Amino acid sequence: VRAIEFDGDDLRLRTDYPDPVVPPGEALVRVHLAGICNTDLEILKGYMDFRGVPGHEFVGIVEHAEARDWVGKRVVGEINCSCWQCPTCRAGRPTHCPNRTTLGISGRDGAFAERLCLPLRNLHPVPDSVPDEEAVFVEPLAAALEILEQVHIRPTDRVAVIGDGKLGLLVAQVLSLTGAEVHLVGRHPEKMLLLEDRAVLHLEENLGELQVDCVVECSGQPGGLALARTVLRPRGTLVMKSTYHGDVSVNLSALVVDEVTLVGSRCGPFAPALRLLERGLVSVQPLVSAVYPLSRWMEAFAAAQQKGVLKVLLDMRA
Amino acid sequence: VRAIEFDGDDLRLRTDYPDPVVPPGEALVRVHLAGICNTDLEILKGYMDFRGVPGHEFVGIVEHAEARDWVGKRVVGEINCSCWQCPTCRAGRPTHCPNRTTLGISGRDGAFAERLCLPLRNLHPVPDSVPDEEAVFVEPLAAALEILEQVHIRPTDRVAVIGDGKLGLLVAQVLSLTGAEVHLVGRHPEKMLLLEDRAVLHLEENLGELQVDCVVECSGQPGGLALARTVLRPRGTLVMKSTYHGDVSVNLSALVVDEVTLVGSRCGPFAPALRLLERGLVSVQPLVSAVYPLSRWMEAFAAAQQKGVLKVLLDMRA
């Protein structure tokens, strides 16, 4: 198959990448669209020390599975492949399974290939009314919903999102569904304007006296944490969504004195993400900056790394 | 009055320190005993940039107050003096009032003096059955209880306390009242043995495979955070009680991937601390390493800084 491979130094398109061998309990999926995520860009810098085919946001069609009723279904797929046997899985935390592989991130080839494998239990059928260009957002939308799994946002709360990138714009939309007053803090007015009817918009350099109950750090920048602290009230909650390579220096005593709660937040639930898309409660198509055919993958990655660009999709059939 | 003053460089005993002028709504308290806390030792290193009389753990007798029924009462006192007017106070978070002073820590002389002032609303009468040597522990015991105000510890949880100092031994005792399985991680077997019937004891260098639902970092060491992380399960809660001068380098991505919750925890509620002491549910007298008369204050501070020493008290009447 054709696949984009990362060898630790560079990405390259291989046309002779071995076809995936489908293990028992897994499905072979022909990928339609795959999204380029910041995590993919961090992987190119060394994050997770990954080698192989990256990519974890996708929508496709099941081509092969032992359970024949899955064949031909259009699906999205949860990216953590858990053992379901260990104490962590049995305690109900399979996305933290110490034996897990993660699609295109750790120990398992991902979605920047014409075909991928995933366990059947990871797959979710996509309703007909949700087009591919929306379904490919289910994974990051689920990650945004994970915040609401972890933190109780009240309708009377004031919340802020730091970062006007792809994830920040999804998070701000999801938070606005709670009825809370949402503030979006970013650097790019043209991106932030997509949220103008759902959030109060603030340029980073002009924040003023904002004090919120909960702030979500989605900037992807190490400096985002310090910025988030400046808008958070004492005893507030700071949700960290960004992953990046390397350590950050933190004033822990200030967190103690202000009794701040920091919450790390990663992958989230797919079923509610599909429900929100089906009901049109989250708007994702305006977040698509460009769709490139796989054959023009180099342009796609170059575009994804430019400031001001939102989601870049790869059409793996073209 | 006699008072121990910190001038930014050194401590010294002054015999001519000005008598406190009692503002309206405040009481003049004659201090019986005062405890030396790690925060006091951090203040000597520059924490909070404090100048004046340190000391915030005390028990004493009200000598003067406009409300005459307070005079003669034996009291302990909450250390944060709030404005009760600002949005933070009105939102029910007076200990985070941006206009607050804090006894012996910020903007207000403290308990290492023969007399101190505190607002009447900060004072709590001490039941007759609780001797001075126990009442002087109400402030740090309240700080331990703050953990249970912030985090829901379940009877079926497994929890760990990092640090076998004064605060760690109080925290482990309070946590053990929940019915949870408590693990105490320290460096000094002789201190840890005080908790042998309430906690599983572990030497730091010999931790093994411990994985807990909640870990409380009370070591007072910047390295305590990394140690706490090693025993915490994914999606667990890490409570930070230590305050120290300076920043610490943290791998934030690891907190995101493991979806850890970090909770800063500071001052706590006095009323339940007094109830626990009155009912004999927490044992504090074994934590007293020595009681020095104020005249021997230098020996007291030298002792408090030695490894293996627990609480050092100053008798401000002697």
XYZ file of C-alpha atoms in Angstrom:
636
model
C 0.000 0.000 0.000
C 0.961 3.653 -0.204
C 1.890 4.999 3.253
C 3.730 7.968 4.760
C 6.502 6.597 6.970
C 8.507 8.362 9.684
C 11.970 6.843 10.159
C 13.031 9.021 13.100
C 14.455 11.738 10.871
C 12.150 12.338 7.955
C 8.768 11.543 6.492
C 8.610 9.849 3.102
C 5.917 8.368 0.919
C 6.379 4.657 0.297
C 4.370 2.982 -2.453
C 5.501 -0.508 -1.414
C 4.636 -0.392 2.297
C 3.590 -3.910 3.406
C -0.154 -4.490 3.526
C -1.319 -4.730 7.171
C -1.768 -8.304 8.423
C -5.138 -8.343 10.200
C -4.912 -9.926 13.680
C -7.898 -11.792 15.166
C -10.529 -9.391 16.468
C -9.336 -6.575 14.237
C -10.684 -4.986 11.085
C -8.922 -3.803 7.951
C -10.072 -0.283 7.141
C -9.615 1.486 3.815
C -8.914 5.106 4.804
C -10.872 7.875 3.077
C -9.660 10.986 4.858
C -6.980 11.493 7.510
C -6.387 14.689 9.514
C -2.997 16.142 10.421
C -2.872 16.894 14.170
C -0.355 18.889 16.225
C 0.617 15.613 17.872
C 1.781 14.405 14.429
C 3.980 17.484 14.141
C 5.367 16.860 17.657
C 6.111 13.256 16.640
C 8.337 14.638 13.866
C 10.251 16.493 16.638
C 10.733 13.299 18.661
C 7.586 13.072 20.776
C 6.904 9.461 21.898
C 9.980 8.344 19.933
C 7.602 6.925 17.311
C 8.699 5.089 14.132
C 6.333 3.923 11.409
C 3.173 5.359 9.874
C 1.773 8.291 11.899
C -1.805 9.582 11.743
C -4.663 8.915 14.148
C -7.583 11.015 12.858
C -9.438 9.192 10.088
C -12.668 8.041 8.535
C -12.849 5.014 6.253
C -14.674 1.853 5.188
C -14.241 -1.604 6.717
C -12.826 -3.827 3.978
C -12.282 -6.978 5.986
C -13.322 -8.357 9.387
C -14.179 -11.781 10.806
C -17.540 -10.346 11.884
C -18.922 -9.962 8.363
C -21.645 -7.443 9.283
C -18.920 -4.817 9.757
C -17.696 -5.102 6.170
C -18.676 -2.081 4.090
C -19.485 0.057 7.124
C -18.145 3.601 7.201
C -16.312 4.012 10.507
C -14.166 6.126 12.762
C -11.968 4.471 15.380
C -10.721 5.001 18.906
C -6.954 5.123 18.835
C -5.945 3.344 22.073
C -5.747 -0.444 21.664
C -5.905 -1.929 25.157
C -5.262 -5.425 26.482
C -8.571 -5.531 28.455
C -6.873 -7.949 30.890
C -4.660 -5.878 33.188
C -5.733 -4.194 36.459
C -5.899 -0.786 34.732
C -8.268 -2.087 32.024
C -10.344 -3.991 34.555
C -10.579 -0.825 36.688
C -12.334 0.867 33.763
C -9.404 2.904 32.444
C -8.530 1.119 29.176
C -7.136 4.275 27.553
C -4.418 4.115 30.236
C -3.627 0.415 29.749
C 0.140 0.026 30.260
C 0.160 -2.585 27.477
C -1.690 -0.414 24.985
C -0.632 0.541 21.507
C -1.917 3.794 20.045
C -2.768 4.290 16.386
C 0.014 6.247 14.715
C 1.482 7.375 18.061
C 2.874 4.357 19.848
C 3.562 0.790 18.693
C 1.003 0.709 15.873
C 0.930 2.048 12.313
C -1.570 4.813 11.766
C -3.884 6.484 9.314
C -1.473 8.095 6.837
C -1.744 4.920 4.758
C -4.302 3.560 2.321
C -5.247 0.854 4.820
C -5.011 0.469 8.606
C -5.927 -2.119 11.236
C -7.866 -1.500 14.426
C -9.683 -3.794 16.876
C -13.392 -4.071 16.059
C -14.250 -2.886 19.549
C -12.517 0.422 18.738
C -14.737 1.155 15.715
C -17.841 3.342 15.616
C -20.171 3.395 12.586
C -20.701 6.885 11.202
C -24.328 7.986 10.621
C -25.088 8.634 6.949
C -25.898 12.260 7.663
C -22.331 12.965 8.826
C -20.045 13.425 5.791
C -16.421 12.270 5.749
C -15.171 15.850 6.134
C -16.970 16.019 9.510
C -16.416 12.440 10.660
C -12.644 12.913 10.449
C -13.025 15.383 13.360
C -14.516 12.798 15.729
C -11.166 11.981 17.366
C -10.190 15.581 18.272
C -13.807 16.392 19.156
C -13.794 13.422 21.547
C -10.574 14.809 23.058
C -12.399 18.108 23.635
C -15.300 16.249 25.277
C -12.848 14.515 27.630
C -12.668 17.848 29.496
C -16.367 17.517 30.370
C -15.770 13.916 31.475
C -13.164 15.132 33.939
C -14.336 18.555 35.099
C -17.804 19.683 36.125
C -18.387 22.901 34.180
C -21.436 24.684 35.550
C -23.802 26.810 33.441
C -22.913 29.783 35.645
C -19.155 29.304 35.264
C -16.857 31.576 33.359
C -14.304 29.576 31.370
C -11.391 30.429 29.095
C -9.630 28.589 26.297
C -5.999 29.464 25.608
C -5.096 28.852 21.970
C -6.966 29.484 18.724
C -5.672 26.401 16.906
C -7.745 23.448 15.720
C -8.136 21.958 19.194
C -8.809 25.297 20.890
C -11.657 26.065 18.486
C -13.210 22.639 19.100
C -12.803 22.957 22.878
C -14.382 26.418 22.924
C -17.369 25.106 20.941
C -17.880 22.145 23.253
C -17.564 24.315 26.383
C -20.097 26.802 24.981
C -22.710 23.998 24.903
C -22.694 23.959 28.734
C -24.183 27.442 28.853
C -21.040 28.771 30.521
C -19.549 32.109 29.479
C -16.650 31.128 27.207
C -13.624 33.330 26.552
C -11.248 32.454 23.724
C -7.697 33.775 24.006
C -5.597 33.651 20.829
C -3.252 35.372 18.440
C -5.034 35.136 15.091
C -8.198 37.251 14.723
C -9.115 35.516 11.445
C -9.263 32.129 13.208
C -10.960 33.436 16.334
C -13.741 35.066 14.307
C -15.027 31.548 13.537
C -16.180 31.493 17.188
C -17.524 35.040 17.389
C -21.097 33.979 18.124
C -20.087 31.413 20.762
C -17.280 33.049 22.728
C -15.879 36.355 23.888
C -12.681 36.863 21.872
C -9.452 38.184 23.395
C -6.079 38.792 21.805
C -3.328 37.387 24.015
C -1.536 40.714 24.353
C -4.716 42.487 25.421
C -6.213 40.256 28.093
C -7.183 42.790 30.718
C -8.614 41.654 34.034
C -10.185 38.339 33.006
C -10.644 35.920 35.960
C -12.248 32.557 35.188
C -13.319 29.445 37.095
C -11.736 27.057 34.599
C -9.150 27.561 31.884
C -8.161 25.067 29.192
C -4.625 25.264 27.833
C -4.653 24.221 24.138
C -1.971 26.538 22.792
C 0.572 23.826 22.153
C 3.171 26.276 23.494
C 5.143 25.771 26.738
C 4.300 29.396 27.621
C 0.592 28.609 27.496
C 0.570 27.352 31.078
C 1.829 30.651 32.512
C -0.692 32.575 30.409
C -3.495 30.294 31.609
C -2.513 30.962 35.239
C -2.919 34.721 34.785
C -6.637 34.378 33.956
C -7.507 31.727 36.573
C -9.113 32.597 39.881
C -7.830 31.061 43.156
C -9.117 27.477 43.588
C -9.836 27.365 39.862
C -9.173 24.453 37.509
C -6.546 24.494 34.768
C -7.002 21.774 32.150
C -3.896 20.886 30.151
C -4.556 19.523 26.638
C -1.207 20.298 25.002
C 1.457 17.640 24.648
C 4.921 18.636 23.588
C 8.418 17.328 23.757
C 10.404 18.451 26.842
C 10.000 19.801 30.379
C 8.582 23.135 31.533
C 9.623 25.127 34.608
C 6.682 25.701 36.979
C 6.268 27.690 40.201
C 4.675 24.929 42.274
C 4.402 27.064 45.416
C 2.136 29.483 43.568
C -0.136 26.551 42.673
C -0.205 25.566 46.360
C -0.864 29.092 47.623
C -3.684 29.656 45.107
C -4.931 26.057 45.586
C -5.135 25.586 41.837
C -6.217 22.236 40.375
C -4.295 21.120 37.287
C -5.944 18.402 35.189
C -4.140 16.557 32.423
C -6.603 15.627 29.676
C -6.083 13.399 26.658
C -8.322 11.099 24.589
C -12.076 11.199 24.972
C -15.337 9.404 24.204
C -16.344 8.892 20.550
C -20.078 8.223 20.954
C -21.011 11.712 22.249
C -18.726 13.306 19.649
C -20.691 11.516 16.908
C -23.968 12.602 18.535
C -22.924 16.263 18.566
C -21.899 16.128 14.898
C -25.105 14.334 13.921
C -27.177 16.972 15.672
C -25.189 19.838 14.141
C -24.234 21.243 17.548
C -20.564 21.596 16.655
C -19.384 23.202 13.464
C -16.241 21.568 12.063
C -16.248 22.181 8.304
C -15.108 25.824 8.710
C -12.013 24.418 10.456
C -10.839 22.690 7.269
C -8.113 24.822 5.699
C -7.301 22.441 2.852
C -7.717 18.889 1.528
C -4.707 17.437 -0.301
C -4.503 14.169 -2.214
C -2.021 11.708 -0.680
C 0.188 12.210 -3.730
C 0.715 15.845 -2.587
C 1.460 14.894 1.042
C 4.566 17.109 1.248
C 2.529 20.227 0.489
C -0.041 19.074 3.034
C 2.526 18.802 5.852
C 4.110 22.115 4.873
C 0.690 23.778 5.010
C -0.159 22.184 8.396
C 2.948 23.753 9.936
C 2.105 27.286 8.842
C 0.682 29.829 11.268
C -2.912 30.706 10.646
C -3.671 27.323 9.060
C -6.280 25.146 10.739
C -7.057 21.518 9.842
C -5.294 20.012 6.835
C -6.822 16.776 5.547
C -5.242 14.108 3.352
C -7.456 12.258 0.885
C -5.889 8.797 1.023
C -7.758 7.629 -2.101
C -6.209 10.262 -4.388
C 7.161 43.049 74.126
C 9.713 40.371 73.431
C 9.544 39.233 69.805
C 11.665 37.347 67.280
C 12.115 39.599 64.255
C 13.257 38.687 60.736
C 14.929 41.610 58.938
C 15.461 39.870 55.603
C 18.829 38.463 56.607
C 18.691 37.182 60.158
C 16.405 36.434 63.047
C 16.992 38.237 66.311
C 15.224 38.512 69.656
C 14.075 42.021 70.434
C 12.997 42.865 73.962
C 11.697 46.306 72.968
C 9.430 45.339 70.067
C 6.454 47.759 69.979
C 3.286 46.432 71.610
C 0.676 45.648 68.928
C -1.939 48.384 68.472
C -5.296 46.592 68.428
C -7.456 47.648 65.438
C -11.272 47.641 65.705
C -12.683 44.130 65.447
C -9.426 42.536 66.520
C -8.264 40.899 69.726
C -4.969 41.102 71.576
C -3.788 37.598 72.375
C -1.098 36.682 74.876
C 0.721 33.758 73.247
C 1.355 30.631 75.339
C 2.968 28.284 72.823
C 4.050 28.800 69.227
C 5.132 26.077 66.794
C 7.984 26.309 64.297
C 6.759 25.254 60.839
C 8.693 24.484 57.649
C 7.126 27.602 56.149
C 8.961 29.619 58.819
C 12.228 28.027 57.720
C 11.413 28.810 54.061
C 10.699 32.433 55.065
C 14.280 32.628 56.352
C 15.369 31.614 52.802
C 13.290 34.371 51.206
C 9.842 32.802 50.773
C 7.101 35.453 50.489
C 9.780 38.142 51.004
C 8.475 38.564 54.556
C 9.833 41.079 57.100
C 8.716 41.283 60.727
C 7.712 38.710 63.318
C 7.139 35.245 61.800
C 5.147 32.436 63.397
C 1.596 31.338 62.618
C 0.968 28.262 64.815
C -0.061 29.300 68.320
C -2.355 28.945 71.285
C -2.927 31.775 73.768
C -5.341 33.758 75.892
C -7.367 36.787 74.773
C -6.152 39.751 76.834
C -8.164 42.487 75.189
C -11.109 42.768 72.792
C -14.028 45.124 72.335
C -16.376 42.156 72.728
C -15.671 41.575 76.407
C -16.916 37.986 76.532
C -13.813 36.952 74.573
C -11.414 38.232 77.237
C -9.798 35.394 79.165
C -10.712 32.776 76.577
C -8.036 30.335 75.469
C -7.931 30.450 71.660
C -6.297 29.370 68.454
C -6.603 31.547 65.354
C -6.987 31.235 61.594
C -4.061 32.951 59.958
C -5.614 34.587 56.873
C -7.103 38.013 57.603
C -9.495 38.806 54.759
C -11.292 41.969 53.727
C -14.719 40.231 53.469
C -15.717 42.845 50.876
C -14.089 41.831 47.599
C -15.533 39.443 44.973
C -13.238 36.616 46.166
C -14.430 36.940 49.776
C -18.058 37.276 48.696
C -17.671 34.157 46.533
C -16.860 32.197 49.721
C -13.080 32.016 49.309
C -11.814 34.384 52.006
C -8.525 32.512 52.437
C -7.742 33.631 48.870
C -8.720 37.295 49.385
C -6.298 39.372 47.298
C -6.285 42.005 50.070
C -5.507 39.524 52.851
C -2.693 39.647 55.343
C -1.437 36.393 56.800
C -0.211 35.981 60.355
C 3.583 35.818 60.360
C 3.731 35.145 56.599
C 2.532 38.225 54.743
C 1.848 41.782 55.899
C 1.143 40.967 59.551
C 3.332 40.213 62.566
C 3.021 36.691 63.841
C 3.177 34.418 66.845
C 6.872 34.477 67.768
C 6.082 37.358 70.115
C 4.571 37.615 73.572
C 1.449 39.194 72.112
C -0.253 39.189 68.716
C -3.366 40.669 67.114
C -5.963 38.815 65.064
C -9.526 39.630 64.013
C -12.091 38.181 66.439
C -13.750 36.302 63.591
C -10.482 34.378 63.110
C -10.450 33.051 66.698
C -11.698 29.662 67.918
C -12.073 28.881 71.632
C -10.168 25.770 72.661
C -12.111 23.135 74.657
C -10.737 22.654 78.192
C -9.928 19.019 77.466
C -7.417 19.992 74.747
C -4.110 21.055 76.365
C -1.921 23.815 74.920
C 0.581 21.245 73.577
C -2.204 19.833 71.378
C -4.026 23.059 70.552
C -0.860 24.488 68.994
C -1.255 21.806 66.287
C -4.695 23.038 65.163
C -3.289 25.149 62.319
C -1.229 22.376 60.638
C -3.967 19.823 61.378
C -6.454 22.115 59.618
C -4.036 22.274 56.673
C -4.088 18.455 56.575
C -7.899 18.478 56.636
C -7.935 20.874 53.679
C -7.034 17.831 51.545
C -10.378 16.243 52.459
C -12.160 19.511 51.656
C -10.701 19.405 48.148
C -10.457 15.704 47.231
C -12.982 12.941 47.731
C -11.006 10.101 49.329
C -13.075 6.910 49.262
C -12.888 4.194 51.926
C -11.769 1.767 49.208
C -8.988 4.039 47.929
C -5.302 3.396 48.329
C -3.459 6.617 49.181
C 0.161 7.557 49.779
C 1.849 10.349 51.698
C 5.321 11.430 50.566
C 7.325 12.845 53.475
C 7.679 11.807 57.102
C 7.992 15.313 58.513
C 5.523 17.015 60.837
C 2.979 17.704 58.130
C 3.313 14.268 56.519
C 2.602 12.536 59.833
C -0.490 14.691 60.398
C -1.719 14.143 56.833
C -1.273 10.372 57.077
C -3.256 10.314 60.328
C -6.105 12.361 58.858
C -6.222 10.241 55.697
C -6.306 7.050 57.768
C -9.589 8.231 59.354
C -11.302 7.794 55.954
C -10.814 4.042 56.087
C -8.546 4.180 53.041
C -5.349 2.127 52.907
C -2.620 4.649 53.730
C 1.028 4.281 52.670
C 3.646 6.534 54.229
C 6.839 7.067 52.225
C 9.770 8.563 54.105
C 13.442 8.501 54.961
C 13.470 8.262 58.763
C 12.272 4.972 60.253
C 12.189 6.422 63.754
C 9.677 9.084 62.695
C 7.635 6.753 60.520
C 7.220 4.252 63.359
C 4.919 6.775 65.052
C 2.394 5.828 62.339
C 2.987 2.077 62.325
C -0.552 1.187 63.404
C -2.199 3.560 60.918
C -0.158 3.253 57.726
C 1.972 0.903 55.668
C 5.519 2.246 55.975
C 7.916 2.458 53.012
C 11.443 3.749 52.845
C 11.863 6.022 49.820
C 14.650 3.947 48.304
C 12.635 0.752 48.566
C 9.245 1.634 47.149
C 8.555 -1.344 44.917
C 5.446 -1.454 42.777
C 3.125 0.786 44.802
C 0.306 2.321 42.693
C -2.182 4.544 44.500
C -5.346 6.490 43.680
C -4.196 9.631 45.484
C -0.776 10.776 46.667
C -0.038 13.751 48.911
C 3.352 15.442 48.511
C 4.457 16.779 51.912
C 8.198 16.243 51.623
C 9.087 19.908 51.379
C 11.637 18.865 48.725
C 11.433 19.854 45.037
C 12.139 16.189 44.191
C 9.026 15.101 46.066
C 6.811 15.736 43.048
C 8.699 13.305 40.808
C 8.671 10.687 43.565
C 4.930 11.159 44.033
C 4.366 10.615 40.309
C 6.068 7.207 40.428
C 3.463 5.818 42.862
C 0.370 7.394 41.263
C -1.907 5.461 38.940
C -3.133 7.001 35.659
C -6.038 9.450 36.290
C -4.946 9.643 39.927
C -4.809 12.780 42.073
C -1.584 14.346 43.319
C -2.058 16.809 46.179
C 0.744 19.316 46.674
C 1.163 20.617 50.235
C 4.789 21.753 50.097
C 5.683 25.392 49.551
C 9.246 26.319 48.805
C 11.191 29.127 47.246
C 11.816 28.761 43.500
C 10.593 26.936 40.389
C 10.599 23.214 39.579
C 10.977 21.600 36.156
C 7.985 19.406 35.290
C 7.178 17.082 32.367
C 3.732 18.462 31.597
C 3.131 16.092 28.666
C 3.415 13.126 31.025
C 0.693 14.692 33.202
C -1.480 15.056 30.090
C -0.844 11.515 28.832
C -1.578 9.985 32.253
C -4.444 12.460 32.825
C -3.159 13.220 36.292
C -4.925 15.787 38.476
C -2.627 18.044 40.503
C -4.240 19.876 43.414
C -2.533 22.695 45.285
C -3.612 22.646 48.936
C -2.947 25.212 51.633
C -4.791 26.385 54.771
C -7.750 24.446 56.095
C -10.729 24.534 58.449
C -10.096 24.955 62.197
C -13.422 23.694 63.594
C -13.021 20.056 62.432
C -9.369 20.092 63.526
C -10.490 21.032 67.055
C -13.175 18.313 66.949
C -10.633 15.637 65.997
C -8.286 16.703 68.805
C -11.125 16.842 71.339
C -12.187 13.324 70.391
C -8.636 11.986 70.507
C -8.761 10.802 66.880
C -5.434 12.375 65.982
C -2.338 11.944 68.086
C -0.143 15.033 68.106
C 1.836 14.971 71.361
C 4.257 12.309 70.041
C 5.136 14.792 67.294
C 6.618 17.259 69.806
C 10.392 16.898 69.703
C 11.154 19.710 72.163
C 9.724 22.760 73.944
C 12.111 25.700 74.401
C 11.566 28.870 76.402
C 11.567 32.003 74.228
C 14.853 32.999 75.858
C 16.468 29.955 74.171
C 14.966 30.689 70.750
C 18.262 30.231 68.900
C 18.555 26.630 70.112
C 14.935 26.084 69.139
C 15.470 27.203 65.529
C 18.705 25.215 65.298
C 16.854 22.106 66.493
C 13.935 22.673 64.088
C 16.338 22.613 61.141
C 17.896 19.275 62.059
C 16.952 16.098 60.230
C 14.932 13.677 62.293
C 13.460 16.449 64.448
C 9.684 16.888 64.395
C 7.760 19.775 65.979
C 9.714 22.289 68.035
C 7.591 24.530 70.248
C 8.472 27.870 71.804
C 7.029 28.722 75.222
C 6.496 32.450 74.802
C 5.915 32.953 78.533
C 9.360 31.707 79.549
